[in-house]
Tab-separated table of C-alpha atoms in Angstrom:
chain	number	residue	atom	x	y	z
M	1	MET	CA	0.008	0.012	0.005
M	2	ILE	CA	1.297	3.435	-0.949
M	3	THR	CA	1.104	6.185	1.686
M	4	LEU	CA	1.918	9.900	1.517
M	5	ASN	CA	4.108	11.536	4.144
M	6	GLN	CA	3.152	14.941	5.622
M	7	LYS	CA	5.307	16.912	3.147
M	8	GLU	CA	3.707	15.112	0.163
M	9	LEU	CA	0.263	15.633	1.592
M	10	GLY	CA	1.020	19.352	1.950
M	11	ASN	CA	2.259	19.555	-1.616
M	12	LYS	CA	-0.838	17.760	-2.892
M	13	ALA	CA	-3.145	20.105	-0.987
M	14	MET	CA	-1.185	23.078	-2.397
M	15	GLU	CA	-1.757	21.732	-5.895
M	16	GLU	CA	-5.511	21.225	-5.321
M	17	THR	CA	-6.180	24.706	-3.864
M	18	ALA	CA	-5.139	27.689	-5.985
M	19	VAL	CA	-6.479	30.453	-3.764
M	20	LYS	CA	-7.551	30.455	-0.158
M	21	ILE	CA	-8.900	33.552	1.561
M	22	LYS	CA	-9.911	33.468	5.227
M	23	ASP	CA	-11.692	36.112	7.349
M	24	LEU	CA	-10.474	38.962	5.184
M	25	ASN	CA	-11.293	42.646	5.786
M	26	PHE	CA	-9.845	45.494	3.706
M	27	TYR	CA	-10.085	49.202	4.087
M	28	TYR	CA	-9.153	51.954	1.652
M	29	ARG	CA	-8.782	55.457	3.070
M	30	LYS	CA	-10.709	54.391	6.194
M	31	ARG	CA	-13.606	53.074	4.052
M	32	LEU	CA	-14.515	49.403	4.415
M	33	VAL	CA	-14.199	47.897	0.922
M	34	LEU	CA	-14.261	44.182	1.723
M	35	GLU	CA	-15.807	42.586	4.811
M	36	ASP	CA	-15.448	39.071	6.167
M	37	ILE	CA	-14.409	37.480	2.895
M	38	ASN	CA	-13.904	33.665	2.814
M	39	LEU	CA	-13.144	32.035	-0.500
M	40	GLN	CA	-11.478	28.824	-1.650
M	41	VAL	CA	-10.751	28.235	-5.360
M	42	PRO	CA	-9.753	24.742	-6.499
M	43	HIS	CA	-6.884	24.405	-8.984
M	44	LYS	CA	-7.911	24.177	-12.663
M	45	SER	CA	-11.348	25.682	-12.035
M	46	PHE	CA	-12.897	28.673	-13.838
M	47	LEU	CA	-14.388	31.174	-11.371
M	48	ALA	CA	-16.263	34.389	-12.225
M	49	ILE	CA	-16.456	37.086	-9.563
M	50	ILE	CA	-19.417	39.316	-10.289
M	51	GLY	CA	-20.949	42.303	-8.644
M	52	PRO	CA	-21.780	45.955	-9.143
M	53	ASN	CA	-19.206	48.676	-9.793
M	54	GLY	CA	-17.512	49.672	-6.551
M	55	GLY	CA	-18.301	46.321	-4.916
M	56	GLY	CA	-14.598	45.480	-4.259
M	57	LYS	CA	-13.920	43.070	-7.172
M	58	SER	CA	-10.712	44.702	-8.391
M	59	SER	CA	-9.491	45.153	-4.811
M	60	LEU	CA	-9.939	41.409	-4.254
M	61	LEU	CA	-7.830	40.681	-7.323
M	62	ARG	CA	-5.092	43.050	-6.145
M	63	LEU	CA	-5.118	41.265	-2.737
M	64	ILE	CA	-4.681	37.913	-4.489
M	65	LEU	CA	-1.803	39.363	-6.497
M	66	GLY	CA	-0.153	40.670	-3.352
M	67	LEU	CA	-0.166	44.274	-4.622
M	68	ILE	CA	-2.023	45.331	-1.469
M	69	THR	CA	-2.341	43.677	1.933
M	70	PRO	CA	-5.474	42.963	3.981
M	71	PHE	CA	-6.285	44.927	7.147
M	72	GLN	CA	-7.287	41.580	8.749
M	73	GLY	CA	-7.311	37.926	7.617
M	74	GLU	CA	-5.073	36.041	5.244
M	75	VAL	CA	-4.663	35.295	1.541
M	76	GLN	CA	-2.784	32.260	0.225
M	77	VAL	CA	-1.927	31.388	-3.385
M	78	PHE	CA	-0.959	27.729	-3.738
M	79	GLY	CA	-0.229	27.693	0.006
M	80	GLN	CA	2.030	30.739	-0.064
M	81	ASP	CA	1.922	34.425	0.656
M	82	PRO	CA	0.869	36.074	-2.641
M	83	ARG	CA	4.087	38.097	-2.775
M	84	ARG	CA	6.084	34.871	-2.815
M	85	ALA	CA	3.788	33.329	-5.454
M	86	ARG	CA	3.912	36.055	-8.133
M	87	GLU	CA	5.884	33.816	-10.476
M	88	LEU	CA	2.862	31.462	-10.465
M	89	MET	CA	0.404	34.145	-11.573
M	90	GLY	CA	-0.508	35.888	-14.817
M	91	TYR	CA	-2.583	39.070	-14.752
M	92	LEU	CA	-4.573	41.009	-17.367
M	93	PRO	CA	-5.647	44.343	-15.807
M	94	GLN	CA	-8.841	46.195	-16.624
M	95	HIS	CA	-7.178	49.068	-18.439
M	96	VAL	CA	-4.120	48.341	-20.569
M	97	SER	CA	-2.971	51.495	-22.298
M	98	PHE	CA	-0.235	51.975	-24.852
M	99	LEU	CA	0.762	54.637	-27.373
M	100	HIS	CA	-0.633	53.664	-30.734
M	101	ASP	CA	2.134	55.585	-32.473
M	102	PHE	CA	4.897	53.941	-30.398
M	103	PRO	CA	6.930	51.608	-32.722
M	104	ILE	CA	6.606	48.308	-30.835
M	105	ASN	CA	5.503	45.055	-32.395
M	106	VAL	CA	3.520	42.096	-31.074
M	107	GLU	CA	6.538	39.923	-30.216
M	108	ASP	CA	8.346	42.634	-28.208
M	109	THR	CA	5.111	43.502	-26.337
M	110	VAL	CA	4.655	39.926	-25.185
M	111	LEU	CA	8.351	39.647	-24.403
M	112	THR	CA	8.011	42.337	-21.741
M	113	GLY	CA	6.128	39.714	-19.689
M	114	ARG	CA	9.441	37.854	-19.328
M	115	TYR	CA	11.244	40.879	-17.889
M	116	GLN	CA	13.430	39.821	-14.961
M	117	GLY	CA	15.524	42.921	-14.200
M	118	LEU	CA	17.436	45.804	-15.684
M	119	PHE	CA	20.630	43.892	-16.453
M	120	LYS	CA	19.102	40.598	-17.612
M	121	GLY	CA	18.599	40.276	-21.347
M	122	TYR	CA	16.268	37.963	-23.283
M	123	GLY	CA	17.501	34.563	-24.492
M	124	PRO	CA	16.250	31.996	-26.992
M	125	GLU	CA	14.084	30.391	-24.296
M	126	ASP	CA	12.261	33.718	-23.853
M	127	ARG	CA	11.575	33.984	-27.606
M	128	GLU	CA	10.297	30.415	-27.604
M	129	ALA	CA	7.980	31.197	-24.670
M	130	VAL	CA	6.615	34.209	-26.599
M	131	HIS	CA	5.956	32.014	-29.643
M	132	GLN	CA	4.069	29.456	-27.505
M	133	ALA	CA	2.015	32.149	-25.770
M	134	LEU	CA	0.983	33.726	-29.119
M	135	GLU	CA	0.093	30.303	-30.370
M	136	MET	CA	-2.143	29.749	-27.361
M	137	VAL	CA	-4.072	32.940	-28.059
M	138	GLU	CA	-4.171	32.230	-31.788
M	139	MET	CA	-2.012	35.181	-32.737
M	140	GLU	CA	0.934	33.284	-34.197
M	141	GLY	CA	2.265	34.709	-37.433
M	142	LEU	CA	1.685	38.285	-36.302
M	143	GLU	CA	4.881	38.700	-34.338
M	144	ASP	CA	6.128	41.555	-36.499
M	145	ARG	CA	2.786	43.437	-36.656
M	146	GLN	CA	2.889	46.862	-35.032
M	147	MET	CA	0.540	47.141	-32.017
M	148	GLY	CA	-1.054	50.281	-33.448
M	149	GLN	CA	-2.298	48.263	-36.431
M	150	LEU	CA	-4.283	45.764	-34.367
M	151	SER	CA	-8.009	45.649	-33.641
M	152	GLY	CA	-9.285	45.959	-30.083
M	153	GLY	CA	-9.834	42.210	-29.805
M	154	GLN	CA	-6.369	41.439	-31.161
M	155	VAL	CA	-4.765	43.880	-28.733
M	156	GLN	CA	-6.558	42.078	-25.889
M	157	ARG	CA	-5.216	38.744	-27.066
M	158	VAL	CA	-1.688	40.117	-27.209
M	159	PHE	CA	-1.849	41.350	-23.636
M	160	LEU	CA	-3.381	37.964	-22.634
M	161	ALA	CA	-0.317	36.331	-24.255
M	162	ARG	CA	1.892	38.618	-22.167
M	163	ALA	CA	0.052	37.346	-19.070
M	164	LEU	CA	0.608	33.748	-20.178
M	165	VAL	CA	4.214	34.003	-21.306
M	166	ARG	CA	5.557	32.856	-17.927
M	167	ASP	CA	3.299	29.752	-18.019
M	168	PRO	CA	1.312	30.679	-14.889
M	169	LYS	CA	-0.730	28.282	-12.752
M	170	LEU	CA	-3.240	31.025	-11.955
M	171	LEU	CA	-4.616	33.541	-14.489
M	172	LEU	CA	-6.391	36.647	-13.161
M	173	LEU	CA	-8.523	38.720	-15.539
M	174	ASP	CA	-10.074	42.076	-14.573
M	175	GLU	CA	-12.959	43.029	-16.890
M	176	PRO	CA	-11.202	41.641	-20.003
M	177	MET	CA	-14.242	42.020	-22.279
M	178	SER	CA	-14.851	45.742	-21.700
M	179	SER	CA	-13.145	46.854	-24.930
M	180	VAL	CA	-14.097	44.103	-27.420
M	181	ASP	CA	-17.237	43.504	-29.504
M	182	PRO	CA	-19.752	40.659	-28.702
M	183	GLN	CA	-18.394	38.307	-31.360
M	184	MET	CA	-14.853	38.715	-30.122
M	185	GLN	CA	-16.119	38.149	-26.571
M	186	PHE	CA	-17.505	34.766	-27.585
M	187	SER	CA	-14.164	33.883	-29.205
M	188	PHE	CA	-12.322	35.035	-26.088
M	189	TYR	CA	-14.422	32.796	-23.877
M	190	GLN	CA	-13.714	29.807	-26.181
M	191	LEU	CA	-10.018	30.541	-25.650
M	192	LEU	CA	-10.424	30.600	-21.886
M	193	GLU	CA	-12.282	27.256	-22.087
M	194	LYS	CA	-9.083	25.737	-23.520
M	195	LEU	CA	-6.813	27.448	-21.041
M	196	LYS	CA	-8.725	26.210	-17.960
M	197	LYS	CA	-7.519	22.656	-18.697
M	198	LYS	CA	-4.038	23.612	-17.527
M	199	MET	CA	-4.536	26.494	-15.084
M	200	THR	CA	-6.910	28.172	-12.663
M	201	ILE	CA	-8.778	31.172	-14.107
M	202	ILE	CA	-10.454	33.933	-12.026
M	203	LEU	CA	-12.435	36.395	-14.080
M	204	VAL	CA	-13.804	39.591	-12.549
M	205	THR	CA	-16.759	41.291	-14.281
M	206	HIS	CA	-19.923	43.242	-13.616
M	207	ASP	CA	-21.519	41.923	-16.807
M	208	VAL	CA	-23.737	39.155	-15.456
M	209	GLY	CA	-25.335	38.094	-18.744
M	210	ALA	CA	-22.031	37.514	-20.486
M	211	VAL	CA	-20.595	34.981	-17.997
M	212	LEU	CA	-23.446	32.811	-16.780
M	213	ASP	CA	-23.137	30.281	-19.572
M	214	GLN	CA	-19.379	30.390	-19.789
M	215	VAL	CA	-18.039	29.608	-16.337
M	216	GLU	CA	-18.367	26.724	-13.834
M	217	HIS	CA	-18.280	28.582	-10.498
M	218	MET	CA	-19.426	31.997	-9.457
M	219	ALA	CA	-18.799	34.341	-6.549
M	220	CYS	CA	-21.220	37.241	-5.962
M	221	LEU	CA	-19.417	40.136	-4.286
M	222	ASN	CA	-20.654	43.503	-3.048
M	223	GLN	CA	-18.389	44.348	-0.141
M	224	ARG	CA	-19.383	40.944	1.338
M	225	MET	CA	-19.378	37.555	-0.338
M	226	TYR	CA	-23.044	36.747	-0.853
M	227	TYR	CA	-22.576	33.485	-2.755
M	228	HIS	CA	-19.781	31.151	-3.844
M	229	GLY	CA	-20.557	27.923	-5.671
M	230	GLN	CA	-21.971	26.410	-8.846
M	231	VAL	CA	-23.468	28.812	-11.393
M	232	GLU	CA	-26.836	27.011	-11.258
M	233	GLY	CA	-27.407	28.084	-7.658
M	234	ALA	CA	-26.574	31.776	-8.113
M	235	GLY	CA	-29.740	33.079	-9.716
M	236	GLU	CA	-31.685	34.106	-6.598
M	237	VAL	CA	-28.667	35.778	-5.015
M	238	ILE	CA	-27.934	37.751	-8.186
M	239	GLU	CA	-31.555	38.913	-8.367
M	240	LYS	CA	-31.285	40.247	-4.812
M	241	MET	CA	-27.948	41.956	-5.520
M	242	TYR	CA	-29.077	43.653	-8.692
M	243	GLY	CA	-32.719	44.179	-7.767
M	244	CYS	CA	-34.230	42.542	-10.819
M	245	PRO	CA	-34.911	38.951	-12.017
M	246	LEU	CA	-33.003	36.983	-14.683
M	247	GLU	CA	-34.171	34.951	-17.619
M	248	LEU	CA	-32.376	32.717	-20.139
M	249	VAL	CA	-32.600	33.812	-23.756
M	250	THR	CA	-30.842	32.974	-26.971
M	251	HIS	CA	-29.452	35.685	-29.240
M	252	GLY	CA	-27.906	34.593	-32.536
M	253	HIS	CA	-25.614	31.615	-31.969
M	254	THR	CA	-24.576	32.535	-28.426
M	255	PRO	CA	-26.976	31.639	-25.566
M	256	HIS	CA	-26.831	34.072	-22.673
M	257	ARG	CA	-28.862	35.451	-19.819
M	258	VAL	CA	-30.143	39.022	-19.600
M	259	LEU	CA	-31.956	41.078	-17.047
M	260	LYS	CA	-35.721	41.441	-17.425
M	261	GLU	CA	-37.390	44.792	-17.142
M	262	HIS	CA	-37.197	46.124	-13.626
């Protein structure tokens, strides 16, 4: 009979839990932003965190990234302090700005995701990682294209490739669909469906209708965590949070849910 020692058990638990948040409170300029947050995200799951603007969604992502620290409680990423686990995470922020006239191409933009310090250059393994990341987001062959010549959806894929170029175990996305059209959104979700087979994905959005048919698990956040579990059980909680009921409709080739008339 094969048994696991304590160290192996610890490593196995670390692999199975991507993010663990316990009794978290966070203040910003003396204002309570997040209150009594408890959340556990299994590895290789796809979680959407939804809620109204100002509900604390982006702050929660920044806490997971270790960019800010909680007033109370703890955050762990694969069993570690987030600041020690940054190499395991990829991040696509809500607003990614660049100068359209700046002469930088797709390859060099993605390559910045491999930056390791002022005096460390890029080697062949970095270029290969860029090629693989662009292949994952279906942008291979456009390495030499100038960023200013890309569509909004293509730009978003390039910055997603930059988030993937370190081969992260956890991918964090903050409102990634805000600047792309509906057809490109559907394509983007198809891409995330492939990526979730090898990593954990946490997607933050306030667009309820766009995510209900795309993700497996959902967390409803508005300062407090009102729900965390399977998508199927979230309907009543969402109705209370947004103050109006939901219904399932089909529009074109993409089924989605929308809010009824208040």
